[in-house]
Amino acid sequence: MSVFDSLFRNLILTSQFVKGWGQPSHLKRLLDLRKVLSVRDAAYTLVDKNHQVDILHEKVEGNVRVVVKKSRFQMIIPNRWQGPSRPVCIHHGGTGDHGYLIRRRLMAEPLLNDHGIGSIIIESPFYGSRKPKDQFRSSLQNVSDLIVMGGALMFETVVLLHWCEEEGWGPFCLTGISMGGFMSSLAATIWPKPIGLVPCLAGVTASPVYTRGILTKAVRWDVLKNSYYEDKEYEHEIRKKLDSPEKRTGRFSKDYSIQDYHSDVERALQRIREAGSQVDGIGTAIRQLRTVNDWKAKSFSPTSNNLSLLKNDKSQQLKSLDAEIMDFMFEMMDEFTHLGNYSVPVDTSMILSVVAEEDAYVPRDNVIRLQDLWPGSKVKVIPGGHVLSIVNNRQLFRDCIAECLAKFNTEIV
């Protein structure tokens, strides 16, 4: 594991999940939504193909057109496309990426200048202009916030892809670095057509990130432990519903068939629609996601006491950490983020994942391989750790995106 990754983390004060897991009732609704998202045909019915996208601001910079949208994204495309192909790459943000500038300067503009590839840069929920007022920097308040972020980005990505198709653009590629790579992979699972995918420095699940990786030290385990034992719903109801691909030997037991699973999906879909009967399509889904996190709790602010907690030696906390709490976190992350709980993308030959050999943020040992989950996908392993790989390999990431889209043109068009 990279020593630099560990040293870099020690410089960051931001803590995660400072209020706890999220209300049990909200997590139950998210579990319903996750079950629907696991089946592409069911998830796709929640998205309105005609969902409106309005241009708020547009300007021309040289041969580049910059478009800013109300739905919190920025698009960079050429004034004139060269040839019949109009490739577009959607970039999902990594942890701490609160705006457009970094992805625009280091990814989108070089892709356009060097390869003629347009880009859409999405601002993540809970980040930038979408950050709650009482949220400190990138410090997500609840575990459920991360779940909502992923679900919202899945739906928003599909809306943007529909819009791009209407505009006559394509082929498409999804990409992101670190957390952004996780989000792009999840979004690819519900798109019903072949699509390029280049997740960089991500994995197949976030469970090792928060239970074995460097970010384990950033989690407020004391808060999570208190919440778990104070409210028995987490243990007696929610935990029984969690499905961890890393722990199960087979998806279905003798007493639970594929037909049973699809019946559960239908019931979950019906509950989602009933709960949001005033709004149709993606409006229902996004409304449910927003409602899940629209609850009042004790706010967190960067006071001296808060910061002193962040500066404490986390190793002692981890040594005394309740194994059951760590296990619950593992299962929770697997339930909502493990790619084994979602549909396989339509064409896995269009997937090229880039991973770091000594990544201390996203451990890859003892985790199901992407190639086993998605046969036909490719993984490129680069030397080094997480942080330095982000700094030193932007050119490689861009080349992989260009390679993916070029292959798309060759094999699909």
mmCIF file of C-alpha atoms in Angstrom:
data_model
loop_
_atom_site.group_PDB
_atom_site.id
_atom_site.type_symbol
_atom_site.label_atom_id
_atom_site.label_comp_id
_atom_site.label_asym_id
_atom_site.label_seq_id
_atom_site.Cartn_x
_atom_site.Cartn_y
_atom_site.Cartn_z
ATOM 1 C CA MET A 1 0.000 0.000 0.000
ATOM 2 C CA SER A 2 1.165 3.540 -0.762
ATOM 3 C CA VAL A 3 2.805 5.379 2.148
ATOM 4 C CA PHE A 4 2.056 8.694 0.442
ATOM 5 C CA ASP A 5 -1.675 7.905 0.458
ATOM 6 C CA SER A 6 -1.542 7.563 4.240
ATOM 7 C CA LEU A 7 0.508 10.728 4.721
ATOM 8 C CA PHE A 8 -1.825 12.708 2.460
ATOM 9 C CA ARG A 9 -4.890 11.584 4.394
ATOM 10 C CA ASN A 10 -3.338 12.836 7.643
ATOM 11 C CA LEU A 11 -3.316 16.353 6.193
ATOM 12 C CA ILE A 12 -7.069 16.317 5.562
ATOM 13 C CA LEU A 13 -9.345 17.256 8.466
ATOM 14 C CA THR A 14 -12.688 16.362 6.878
ATOM 15 C CA SER A 15 -14.582 13.627 8.697
ATOM 16 C CA GLN A 16 -17.378 11.501 7.238
ATOM 17 C CA PHE A 17 -20.879 10.570 8.457
ATOM 18 C CA VAL A 18 -20.857 13.008 11.374
ATOM 19 C CA LYS A 19 -24.575 12.508 12.122
ATOM 20 C CA GLY A 20 -24.843 8.747 11.662
ATOM 21 C CA TRP A 21 -26.435 6.283 9.280
ATOM 22 C CA GLY A 22 -29.552 8.255 8.397
ATOM 23 C CA GLN A 23 -33.051 7.589 9.682
ATOM 24 C CA PRO A 24 -34.090 3.909 9.500
ATOM 25 C CA SER A 25 -37.340 4.777 7.718
ATOM 26 C CA HIS A 26 -35.386 6.577 5.016
ATOM 27 C CA LEU A 27 -32.918 3.725 4.611
ATOM 28 C CA LYS A 28 -35.823 1.331 4.106
ATOM 29 C CA ARG A 29 -37.098 3.459 1.238
ATOM 30 C CA LEU A 30 -33.620 3.565 -0.253
ATOM 31 C CA LEU A 31 -33.503 -0.223 -0.047
ATOM 32 C CA ASP A 32 -36.696 -0.335 -2.111
ATOM 33 C CA LEU A 33 -35.142 1.968 -4.681
ATOM 34 C CA ARG A 34 -31.911 -0.041 -4.823
ATOM 35 C CA LYS A 35 -33.860 -3.202 -5.541
ATOM 36 C CA VAL A 36 -35.539 -1.486 -8.497
ATOM 37 C CA LEU A 37 -32.226 -0.083 -9.735
ATOM 38 C CA SER A 38 -30.774 -3.588 -9.761
ATOM 39 C CA VAL A 39 -32.952 -4.513 -12.746
ATOM 40 C CA ARG A 40 -32.250 -2.268 -15.730
ATOM 41 C CA ASP A 41 -35.697 -2.567 -17.314
ATOM 42 C CA ALA A 42 -37.398 -1.614 -14.041
ATOM 43 C CA ALA A 43 -35.007 1.266 -13.314
ATOM 44 C CA TYR A 44 -35.380 2.640 -16.814
ATOM 45 C CA THR A 45 -39.143 3.030 -16.385
ATOM 46 C CA LEU A 46 -38.491 5.680 -13.717
ATOM 47 C CA VAL A 47 -36.793 7.971 -16.231
ATOM 48 C CA ASP A 48 -38.853 10.196 -18.533
ATOM 49 C CA LYS A 49 -37.194 10.269 -21.967
ATOM 50 C CA ASN A 50 -38.628 13.751 -22.513
ATOM 51 C CA HIS A 51 -37.377 15.230 -19.253
ATOM 52 C CA GLN A 52 -36.671 18.872 -20.063
ATOM 53 C CA VAL A 53 -33.140 20.294 -20.083
ATOM 54 C CA ASP A 54 -32.990 24.111 -20.387
ATOM 55 C CA ILE A 55 -29.973 26.209 -21.365
ATOM 56 C CA LEU A 56 -29.252 28.873 -18.729
ATOM 57 C CA HIS A 57 -26.076 30.361 -20.154
ATOM 58 C CA GLU A 58 -24.026 29.835 -23.282
ATOM 59 C CA LYS A 59 -20.783 31.442 -24.429
ATOM 60 C CA VAL A 60 -18.127 30.914 -27.070
ATOM 61 C CA GLU A 61 -14.426 30.769 -26.199
ATOM 62 C CA GLY A 62 -12.422 30.438 -29.406
ATOM 63 C CA ASN A 63 -13.609 27.266 -31.085
ATOM 64 C CA VAL A 64 -15.232 25.989 -27.887
ATOM 65 C CA ARG A 65 -18.866 26.386 -26.858
ATOM 66 C CA VAL A 66 -19.530 26.384 -23.097
ATOM 67 C CA VAL A 67 -23.067 25.658 -21.922
ATOM 68 C CA VAL A 68 -24.220 25.944 -18.297
ATOM 69 C CA LYS A 69 -27.414 24.175 -17.217
ATOM 70 C CA LYS A 70 -29.882 24.600 -14.382
ATOM 71 C CA SER A 71 -29.478 20.931 -13.535
ATOM 72 C CA ARG A 72 -25.997 21.714 -12.254
ATOM 73 C CA PHE A 73 -23.691 20.673 -15.036
ATOM 74 C CA GLN A 74 -21.423 22.300 -17.580
ATOM 75 C CA MET A 75 -20.953 21.152 -21.161
ATOM 76 C CA ILE A 76 -17.966 21.820 -23.406
ATOM 77 C CA ILE A 77 -18.335 21.059 -27.121
ATOM 78 C CA PRO A 78 -16.794 22.388 -30.354
ATOM 79 C CA ASN A 79 -18.539 25.073 -32.381
ATOM 80 C CA ARG A 80 -18.429 22.667 -35.301
ATOM 81 C CA TRP A 81 -18.054 18.920 -35.081
ATOM 82 C CA GLN A 82 -15.516 17.316 -37.388
ATOM 83 C CA GLY A 83 -17.185 14.460 -39.244
ATOM 84 C CA PRO A 84 -20.395 12.531 -38.542
ATOM 85 C CA SER A 85 -19.297 11.308 -35.108
ATOM 86 C CA ARG A 86 -20.057 13.638 -32.177
ATOM 87 C CA PRO A 87 -18.567 11.843 -29.155
ATOM 88 C CA VAL A 88 -19.464 13.067 -25.672
ATOM 89 C CA CYS A 89 -17.978 11.991 -22.344
ATOM 90 C CA ILE A 90 -19.817 12.536 -19.048
ATOM 91 C CA HIS A 91 -17.484 13.211 -16.109
ATOM 92 C CA HIS A 92 -18.560 12.362 -12.549
ATOM 93 C CA GLY A 93 -16.808 14.137 -9.696
ATOM 94 C CA GLY A 94 -14.481 12.578 -7.162
ATOM 95 C CA THR A 95 -14.408 13.177 -3.421
ATOM 96 C CA GLY A 96 -13.949 16.892 -2.701
ATOM 97 C CA ASP A 97 -14.528 18.011 -6.313
ATOM 98 C CA HIS A 98 -17.025 20.825 -5.691
ATOM 99 C CA GLY A 99 -17.063 22.584 -9.044
ATOM 100 C CA TYR A 100 -16.243 22.290 -12.705
ATOM 101 C CA LEU A 101 -12.764 23.826 -12.971
ATOM 102 C CA ILE A 102 -10.506 20.840 -12.249
ATOM 103 C CA ARG A 103 -12.364 18.428 -14.501
ATOM 104 C CA ARG A 104 -12.715 21.080 -17.173
ATOM 105 C CA ARG A 105 -9.047 22.123 -17.270
ATOM 106 C CA LEU A 106 -7.458 18.712 -16.763
ATOM 107 C CA MET A 107 -9.896 16.442 -18.586
ATOM 108 C CA ALA A 108 -12.585 18.118 -20.713
ATOM 109 C CA GLU A 109 -10.543 20.770 -22.536
ATOM 110 C CA PRO A 110 -7.644 18.432 -23.447
ATOM 111 C CA LEU A 111 -10.141 15.800 -24.652
ATOM 112 C CA LEU A 112 -11.709 18.386 -26.934
ATOM 113 C CA ASN A 113 -8.429 19.851 -28.191
ATOM 114 C CA ASP A 114 -6.604 16.550 -28.697
ATOM 115 C CA HIS A 115 -9.399 14.169 -29.673
ATOM 116 C CA GLY A 116 -12.443 16.251 -30.620
ATOM 117 C CA ILE A 117 -14.455 14.759 -27.732
ATOM 118 C CA GLY A 118 -17.130 16.881 -26.048
ATOM 119 C CA SER A 119 -17.726 16.703 -22.302
ATOM 120 C CA ILE A 120 -20.462 17.108 -19.725
ATOM 121 C CA ILE A 121 -19.233 17.885 -16.203
ATOM 122 C CA ILE A 122 -21.836 17.022 -13.562
ATOM 123 C CA GLU A 123 -21.866 18.705 -10.176
ATOM 124 C CA SER A 124 -22.543 16.002 -7.589
ATOM 125 C CA PRO A 125 -25.364 16.224 -5.040
ATOM 126 C CA PHE A 126 -24.087 17.494 -1.660
ATOM 127 C CA TYR A 127 -21.227 19.300 -3.437
ATOM 128 C CA GLY A 128 -20.729 22.855 -4.694
ATOM 129 C CA SER A 129 -23.998 24.727 -5.181
ATOM 130 C CA ARG A 130 -25.853 21.547 -4.168
ATOM 131 C CA LYS A 131 -24.161 21.339 -0.759
ATOM 132 C CA PRO A 132 -26.462 21.657 2.290
ATOM 133 C CA LYS A 133 -25.818 24.851 4.250
ATOM 134 C CA ASP A 134 -24.995 22.964 7.433
ATOM 135 C CA GLN A 135 -22.565 20.569 5.736
ATOM 136 C CA PHE A 136 -18.875 21.209 6.444
ATOM 137 C CA ARG A 137 -16.843 21.029 3.226
ATOM 138 C CA SER A 138 -17.034 17.485 1.800
ATOM 139 C CA SER A 139 -18.092 15.969 5.113
ATOM 140 C CA LEU A 140 -21.227 13.968 4.310
ATOM 141 C CA GLN A 141 -23.491 14.013 7.338
ATOM 142 C CA ASN A 142 -25.121 10.609 6.938
ATOM 143 C CA VAL A 143 -24.249 7.320 5.299
ATOM 144 C CA SER A 144 -27.557 7.734 3.477
ATOM 145 C CA ASP A 145 -26.190 10.923 1.837
ATOM 146 C CA LEU A 146 -23.662 8.845 -0.097
ATOM 147 C CA ILE A 147 -26.424 6.459 -1.155
ATOM 148 C CA VAL A 148 -28.640 9.324 -2.309
ATOM 149 C CA MET A 149 -25.738 10.850 -4.217
ATOM 150 C CA GLY A 150 -25.236 7.630 -6.177
ATOM 151 C CA GLY A 151 -28.920 7.125 -6.929
ATOM 152 C CA ALA A 152 -29.452 10.721 -8.036
ATOM 153 C CA LEU A 153 -26.423 10.643 -10.335
ATOM 154 C CA MET A 154 -27.657 7.435 -11.959
ATOM 155 C CA PHE A 155 -30.957 9.085 -12.884
ATOM 156 C CA GLU A 156 -29.401 12.413 -13.864
ATOM 157 C CA THR A 157 -26.906 10.681 -16.140
ATOM 158 C CA VAL A 158 -29.675 8.868 -18.003
ATOM 159 C CA VAL A 159 -31.592 12.145 -18.453
ATOM 160 C CA LEU A 160 -28.479 13.768 -19.916
ATOM 161 C CA LEU A 161 -27.870 10.829 -22.244
ATOM 162 C CA HIS A 162 -31.448 11.073 -23.528
ATOM 163 C CA TRP A 163 -30.965 14.778 -24.137
ATOM 164 C CA CYS A 164 -27.663 14.217 -25.958
ATOM 165 C CA GLU A 165 -29.332 11.661 -28.212
ATOM 166 C CA GLU A 166 -32.080 14.166 -29.053
ATOM 167 C CA GLU A 167 -29.380 16.677 -29.997
ATOM 168 C CA GLY A 168 -27.798 14.145 -32.351
ATOM 169 C CA TRP A 169 -24.643 13.584 -30.311
ATOM 170 C CA GLY A 170 -22.886 10.300 -29.702
ATOM 171 C CA PRO A 171 -21.299 7.862 -29.073
ATOM 172 C CA PHE A 172 -21.050 8.273 -25.302
ATOM 173 C CA CYS A 173 -18.612 7.438 -22.546
ATOM 174 C CA LEU A 174 -18.928 7.723 -18.760
ATOM 175 C CA THR A 175 -15.893 8.392 -16.614
ATOM 176 C CA GLY A 176 -14.786 9.575 -13.201
ATOM 177 C CA ILE A 177 -11.830 9.409 -10.862
ATOM 178 C CA SER A 178 -12.022 7.743 -7.436
ATOM 179 C CA MET A 179 -15.603 8.235 -6.171
ATOM 180 C CA GLY A 180 -16.480 9.555 -9.621
ATOM 181 C CA GLY A 181 -15.434 6.219 -11.085
ATOM 182 C CA PHE A 182 -17.825 4.397 -8.766
ATOM 183 C CA MET A 183 -20.654 6.736 -9.808
ATOM 184 C CA SER A 184 -19.978 6.350 -13.525
ATOM 185 C CA SER A 185 -19.980 2.546 -13.184
ATOM 186 C CA LEU A 186 -23.339 2.581 -11.399
ATOM 187 C CA ALA A 187 -24.845 4.878 -14.032
ATOM 188 C CA ALA A 188 -23.695 2.574 -16.838
ATOM 189 C CA THR A 189 -25.697 -0.321 -15.386
ATOM 190 C CA ILE A 190 -29.099 1.251 -16.112
ATOM 191 C CA TRP A 191 -28.418 2.580 -19.632
ATOM 192 C CA PRO A 192 -30.118 0.152 -22.073
ATOM 193 C CA LYS A 193 -27.651 0.619 -24.940
ATOM 194 C CA PRO A 194 -23.915 0.076 -25.485
ATOM 195 C CA ILE A 195 -21.918 2.816 -23.781
ATOM 196 C CA GLY A 196 -18.252 3.434 -23.079
ATOM 197 C CA LEU A 197 -17.097 3.322 -19.471
ATOM 198 C CA VAL A 198 -13.696 4.353 -18.070
ATOM 199 C CA PRO A 199 -13.719 4.297 -14.239
ATOM 200 C CA CYS A 200 -10.351 5.478 -12.908
ATOM 201 C CA LEU A 201 -8.961 4.456 -9.507
ATOM 202 C CA ALA A 202 -12.318 3.033 -8.463
ATOM 203 C CA GLY A 203 -13.407 -0.506 -7.637
ATOM 204 C CA VAL A 204 -16.382 -2.835 -7.782
ATOM 205 C CA THR A 205 -17.650 -1.804 -4.326
ATOM 206 C CA ALA A 206 -17.108 0.924 -1.735
ATOM 207 C CA SER A 207 -17.146 -1.549 1.172
ATOM 208 C CA PRO A 208 -13.340 -1.909 1.450
ATOM 209 C CA VAL A 209 -12.950 1.865 1.045
ATOM 210 C CA TYR A 210 -14.704 2.526 4.358
ATOM 211 C CA THR A 211 -13.725 -0.620 6.256
ATOM 212 C CA ARG A 212 -10.136 -1.355 5.156
ATOM 213 C CA GLY A 213 -8.876 1.664 3.232
ATOM 214 C CA ILE A 214 -7.357 4.943 4.393
ATOM 215 C CA LEU A 215 -10.801 6.572 4.633
ATOM 216 C CA THR A 216 -11.645 4.198 7.477
ATOM 217 C CA LYS A 217 -9.870 6.720 9.692
ATOM 218 C CA ALA A 218 -12.146 9.515 8.476
ATOM 219 C CA VAL A 219 -15.383 7.797 9.526
ATOM 220 C CA ARG A 220 -17.040 8.902 12.754
ATOM 221 C CA TRP A 221 -17.312 5.387 14.128
ATOM 222 C CA ASP A 222 -18.286 6.673 17.569
ATOM 223 C CA VAL A 223 -21.398 8.329 16.121
ATOM 224 C CA LEU A 224 -22.282 5.297 14.002
ATOM 225 C CA LYS A 225 -21.843 2.957 16.953
ATOM 226 C CA ASN A 226 -24.111 5.014 19.203
ATOM 227 C CA SER A 227 -26.778 5.279 16.505
ATOM 228 C CA TYR A 228 -26.681 1.561 15.770
ATOM 229 C CA TYR A 229 -27.180 0.462 19.370
ATOM 230 C CA GLU A 230 -29.657 3.193 20.289
ATOM 231 C CA ASP A 231 -32.090 2.285 17.508
ATOM 232 C CA LYS A 232 -32.677 -1.466 17.142
ATOM 233 C CA GLU A 233 -34.204 -1.016 13.679
ATOM 234 C CA TYR A 234 -30.716 -0.965 12.169
ATOM 235 C CA GLU A 235 -29.927 -4.413 13.530
ATOM 236 C CA HIS A 236 -33.303 -6.131 13.510
ATOM 237 C CA GLU A 237 -34.835 -4.763 10.300
ATOM 238 C CA ILE A 238 -32.384 -3.021 7.995
ATOM 239 C CA ARG A 239 -29.466 -5.416 8.375
ATOM 240 C CA LYS A 240 -31.666 -8.383 7.497
ATOM 241 C CA LYS A 241 -32.453 -6.749 4.147
ATOM 242 C CA LEU A 242 -28.833 -6.138 3.124
ATOM 243 C CA ASP A 243 -27.330 -8.178 0.292
ATOM 244 C CA SER A 244 -23.530 -8.387 0.146
ATOM 245 C CA PRO A 245 -22.125 -10.059 -2.998
ATOM 246 C CA GLU A 246 -18.776 -10.369 -1.215
ATOM 247 C CA LYS A 247 -20.364 -12.518 1.510
ATOM 248 C CA ARG A 248 -22.817 -14.673 -0.369
ATOM 249 C CA THR A 249 -21.778 -17.746 -2.327
ATOM 250 C CA GLY A 250 -24.726 -17.527 -4.688
ATOM 251 C CA ARG A 251 -27.342 -14.900 -5.398
ATOM 252 C CA PHE A 252 -30.328 -17.159 -4.821
ATOM 253 C CA SER A 253 -30.868 -19.904 -2.278
ATOM 254 C CA LYS A 254 -33.013 -22.983 -2.754
ATOM 255 C CA ASP A 255 -35.901 -21.184 -1.074
ATOM 256 C CA TYR A 256 -35.516 -17.914 -2.998
ATOM 257 C CA SER A 257 -35.694 -18.012 -6.786
ATOM 258 C CA ILE A 258 -35.139 -15.490 -9.553
ATOM 259 C CA GLN A 259 -38.919 -15.235 -9.845
ATOM 260 C CA ASP A 260 -39.133 -14.293 -6.171
ATOM 261 C CA TYR A 261 -36.519 -11.587 -6.723
ATOM 262 C CA HIS A 262 -38.398 -10.041 -9.644
ATOM 263 C CA SER A 263 -41.589 -10.121 -7.580
ATOM 264 C CA ASP A 264 -39.768 -8.167 -4.879
ATOM 265 C CA VAL A 265 -38.635 -5.657 -7.502
ATOM 266 C CA GLU A 266 -42.211 -5.172 -8.699
ATOM 267 C CA ARG A 267 -43.427 -4.580 -5.142
ATOM 268 C CA ALA A 268 -40.599 -2.123 -4.450
ATOM 269 C CA LEU A 269 -41.354 -0.253 -7.678
ATOM 270 C CA GLN A 270 -45.012 -0.023 -6.717
ATOM 271 C CA ARG A 271 -44.141 1.404 -3.277
ATOM 272 C CA ILE A 272 -41.923 4.055 -4.879
ATOM 273 C CA ARG A 273 -44.667 5.088 -7.292
ATOM 274 C CA GLU A 274 -47.314 5.191 -4.587
ATOM 275 C CA ALA A 275 -45.121 7.317 -2.334
ATOM 276 C CA GLY A 276 -44.527 9.832 -5.114
ATOM 277 C CA SER A 277 -47.867 9.730 -6.904
ATOM 278 C CA GLN A 278 -47.870 13.504 -7.479
ATOM 279 C CA VAL A 279 -44.826 13.322 -9.773
ATOM 280 C CA ASP A 280 -44.107 10.938 -12.623
ATOM 281 C CA GLY A 281 -40.943 9.393 -14.017
ATOM 282 C CA ILE A 282 -37.617 10.713 -12.846
ATOM 283 C CA GLY A 283 -39.427 13.389 -10.848
ATOM 284 C CA THR A 284 -40.791 10.661 -8.591
ATOM 285 C CA ALA A 285 -37.399 9.078 -8.096
ATOM 286 C CA ILE A 286 -35.555 12.333 -7.425
ATOM 287 C CA ARG A 287 -38.349 13.515 -5.148
ATOM 288 C CA GLN A 288 -37.974 10.331 -3.126
ATOM 289 C CA LEU A 289 -34.207 10.789 -2.928
ATOM 290 C CA ARG A 290 -34.551 14.381 -1.757
ATOM 291 C CA THR A 291 -37.207 13.528 0.803
ATOM 292 C CA VAL A 292 -35.029 10.813 2.284
ATOM 293 C CA ASN A 293 -32.491 13.408 3.375
ATOM 294 C CA ASP A 294 -34.861 16.273 4.161
ATOM 295 C CA TRP A 295 -34.929 15.706 7.901
ATOM 296 C CA LYS A 296 -33.691 17.786 10.789
ATOM 297 C CA ALA A 297 -30.897 16.629 13.014
ATOM 298 C CA LYS A 298 -28.258 18.266 15.143
ATOM 299 C CA SER A 299 -26.123 20.254 12.721
ATOM 300 C CA PHE A 300 -22.378 19.845 12.446
ATOM 301 C CA SER A 301 -20.124 22.885 12.190
ATOM 302 C CA PRO A 302 -16.346 23.222 12.133
ATOM 303 C CA THR A 303 -15.935 24.287 15.746
ATOM 304 C CA SER A 304 -12.710 23.849 17.639
ATOM 305 C CA ASN A 305 -14.177 20.825 19.415
ATOM 306 C CA ASN A 306 -15.093 19.226 16.104
ATOM 307 C CA LEU A 307 -11.646 19.820 14.684
ATOM 308 C CA SER A 308 -9.939 18.479 17.778
ATOM 309 C CA LEU A 309 -11.884 15.259 17.328
ATOM 310 C CA LEU A 310 -10.675 15.044 13.755
ATOM 311 C CA LYS A 311 -7.078 15.555 14.817
ATOM 312 C CA ASN A 312 -7.162 12.785 17.416
ATOM 313 C CA ASP A 313 -5.237 9.608 16.782
ATOM 314 C CA LYS A 314 -7.760 7.459 14.925
ATOM 315 C CA SER A 315 -5.798 4.260 15.405
ATOM 316 C CA GLN A 316 -6.938 3.934 19.023
ATOM 317 C CA GLN A 317 -10.566 4.363 17.975
ATOM 318 C CA LEU A 318 -10.202 1.686 15.324
ATOM 319 C CA LYS A 319 -8.633 -0.755 17.759
ATOM 320 C CA SER A 320 -11.637 -0.543 20.056
ATOM 321 C CA LEU A 321 -14.164 -0.418 17.250
ATOM 322 C CA ASP A 322 -17.059 -2.813 17.580
ATOM 323 C CA ALA A 323 -16.689 -5.516 14.919
ATOM 324 C CA GLU A 324 -20.449 -5.574 14.420
ATOM 325 C CA ILE A 325 -20.500 -1.894 13.446
ATOM 326 C CA MET A 326 -17.697 -2.419 10.952
ATOM 327 C CA ASP A 327 -19.536 -5.421 9.532
ATOM 328 C CA PHE A 328 -22.755 -3.426 9.214
ATOM 329 C CA MET A 329 -20.894 -0.717 7.305
ATOM 330 C CA PHE A 330 -19.373 -3.372 5.024
ATOM 331 C CA GLU A 331 -22.783 -4.876 4.264
ATOM 332 C CA MET A 332 -24.409 -1.458 3.841
ATOM 333 C CA MET A 333 -21.816 -0.363 1.299
ATOM 334 C CA ASP A 334 -22.015 -3.659 -0.553
ATOM 335 C CA GLU A 335 -25.800 -3.447 -0.698
ATOM 336 C CA PHE A 336 -25.841 -0.045 -2.364
ATOM 337 C CA THR A 337 -22.532 0.206 -4.241
ATOM 338 C CA HIS A 338 -21.443 -3.306 -5.233
ATOM 339 C CA LEU A 339 -21.674 -3.706 -8.994
ATOM 340 C CA GLY A 340 -22.718 -7.314 -8.425
ATOM 341 C CA ASN A 341 -26.055 -5.985 -7.183
ATOM 342 C CA TYR A 342 -26.813 -4.254 -10.492
ATOM 343 C CA SER A 343 -27.328 -5.213 -14.126
ATOM 344 C CA VAL A 344 -24.327 -5.961 -16.321
ATOM 345 C CA PRO A 345 -23.805 -3.181 -18.917
ATOM 346 C CA VAL A 346 -25.096 -4.030 -22.381
ATOM 347 C CA ASP A 347 -21.640 -4.298 -23.993
ATOM 348 C CA THR A 348 -18.814 -4.991 -21.549
ATOM 349 C CA SER A 349 -16.169 -4.816 -24.293
ATOM 350 C CA MET A 350 -16.584 -1.031 -24.096
ATOM 351 C CA ILE A 351 -15.359 -0.969 -20.471
ATOM 352 C CA LEU A 352 -11.767 -0.076 -19.581
ATOM 353 C CA SER A 353 -11.010 0.346 -15.882
ATOM 354 C CA VAL A 354 -7.777 1.914 -14.613
ATOM 355 C CA VAL A 355 -6.620 0.865 -11.127
ATOM 356 C CA ALA A 356 -3.534 1.622 -9.023
ATOM 357 C CA GLU A 357 -1.377 -1.270 -7.884
ATOM 358 C CA GLU A 358 -0.714 0.137 -4.397
ATOM 359 C CA ASP A 359 -3.984 2.007 -3.844
ATOM 360 C CA ALA A 360 -4.520 2.522 -0.104
ATOM 361 C CA TYR A 361 -7.868 4.270 -0.592
ATOM 362 C CA VAL A 362 -9.499 1.561 -2.723
ATOM 363 C CA PRO A 363 -8.055 -1.823 -1.640
ATOM 364 C CA ARG A 364 -8.440 -4.489 -4.336
ATOM 365 C CA ASP A 365 -7.266 -7.573 -2.454
ATOM 366 C CA ASN A 366 -9.918 -10.113 -1.444
ATOM 367 C CA VAL A 367 -12.566 -8.395 -3.589
ATOM 368 C CA ILE A 368 -14.433 -9.881 -6.559
ATOM 369 C CA ARG A 369 -12.662 -8.870 -9.774
ATOM 370 C CA LEU A 370 -14.389 -6.619 -12.294
ATOM 371 C CA GLN A 371 -13.592 -9.100 -15.068
ATOM 372 C CA ASP A 372 -15.477 -11.799 -13.162
ATOM 373 C CA LEU A 373 -18.532 -9.591 -12.635
ATOM 374 C CA TRP A 374 -18.482 -8.143 -16.134
ATOM 375 C CA PRO A 375 -16.822 -10.668 -18.496
ATOM 376 C CA GLY A 376 -15.311 -8.905 -21.478
ATOM 377 C CA SER A 377 -14.299 -5.793 -19.557
ATOM 378 C CA LYS A 378 -10.632 -4.817 -19.353
ATOM 379 C CA VAL A 379 -8.564 -3.562 -16.416
ATOM 380 C CA LYS A 380 -5.347 -1.581 -16.776
ATOM 381 C CA VAL A 381 -3.123 -1.711 -13.671
ATOM 382 C CA ILE A 382 -0.726 1.195 -13.142
ATOM 383 C CA PRO A 383 2.071 1.406 -10.549
ATOM 384 C CA GLY A 384 1.771 3.610 -7.468
ATOM 385 C CA GLY A 385 -0.872 4.681 -4.997
ATOM 386 C CA HIS A 386 -4.165 6.547 -5.209
ATOM 387 C CA VAL A 387 -3.181 10.196 -4.756
ATOM 388 C CA LEU A 388 -0.085 10.293 -6.961
ATOM 389 C CA SER A 389 -1.900 8.289 -9.637
ATOM 390 C CA ILE A 390 -4.538 11.029 -9.796
ATOM 391 C CA VAL A 391 -1.841 13.677 -10.173
ATOM 392 C CA ASN A 392 0.397 11.851 -12.640
ATOM 393 C CA ASN A 393 -1.982 9.966 -14.932
ATOM 394 C CA ARG A 394 -4.499 12.438 -16.348
ATOM 395 C CA GLN A 395 -3.033 11.918 -19.811
ATOM 396 C CA LEU A 396 -3.486 8.162 -19.456
ATOM 397 C CA PHE A 397 -7.089 8.605 -18.310
ATOM 398 C CA ARG A 398 -7.831 10.805 -21.326
ATOM 399 C CA ASP A 399 -6.151 8.361 -23.701
ATOM 400 C CA CYS A 400 -8.285 5.527 -22.297
ATOM 401 C CA ILE A 401 -11.437 7.565 -22.908
ATOM 402 C CA ALA A 402 -10.370 8.285 -26.482
ATOM 403 C CA GLU A 403 -9.467 4.618 -27.005
ATOM 404 C CA CYS A 404 -12.828 3.531 -25.660
ATOM 405 C CA LEU A 405 -14.786 5.879 -27.924
ATOM 406 C CA ALA A 406 -12.658 4.986 -30.953
ATOM 407 C CA LYS A 407 -13.363 1.313 -30.325
ATOM 408 C CA PHE A 408 -17.032 2.169 -29.959
ATOM 409 C CA ASN A 409 -17.022 3.750 -33.412
ATOM 410 C CA THR A 410 -15.237 0.760 -34.914
ATOM 411 C CA GLU A 411 -17.432 -1.955 -33.410
ATOM 412 C CA ILE A 412 -20.839 -0.297 -33.077
ATOM 413 C CA VAL A 413 -21.190 2.185 -35.905
#
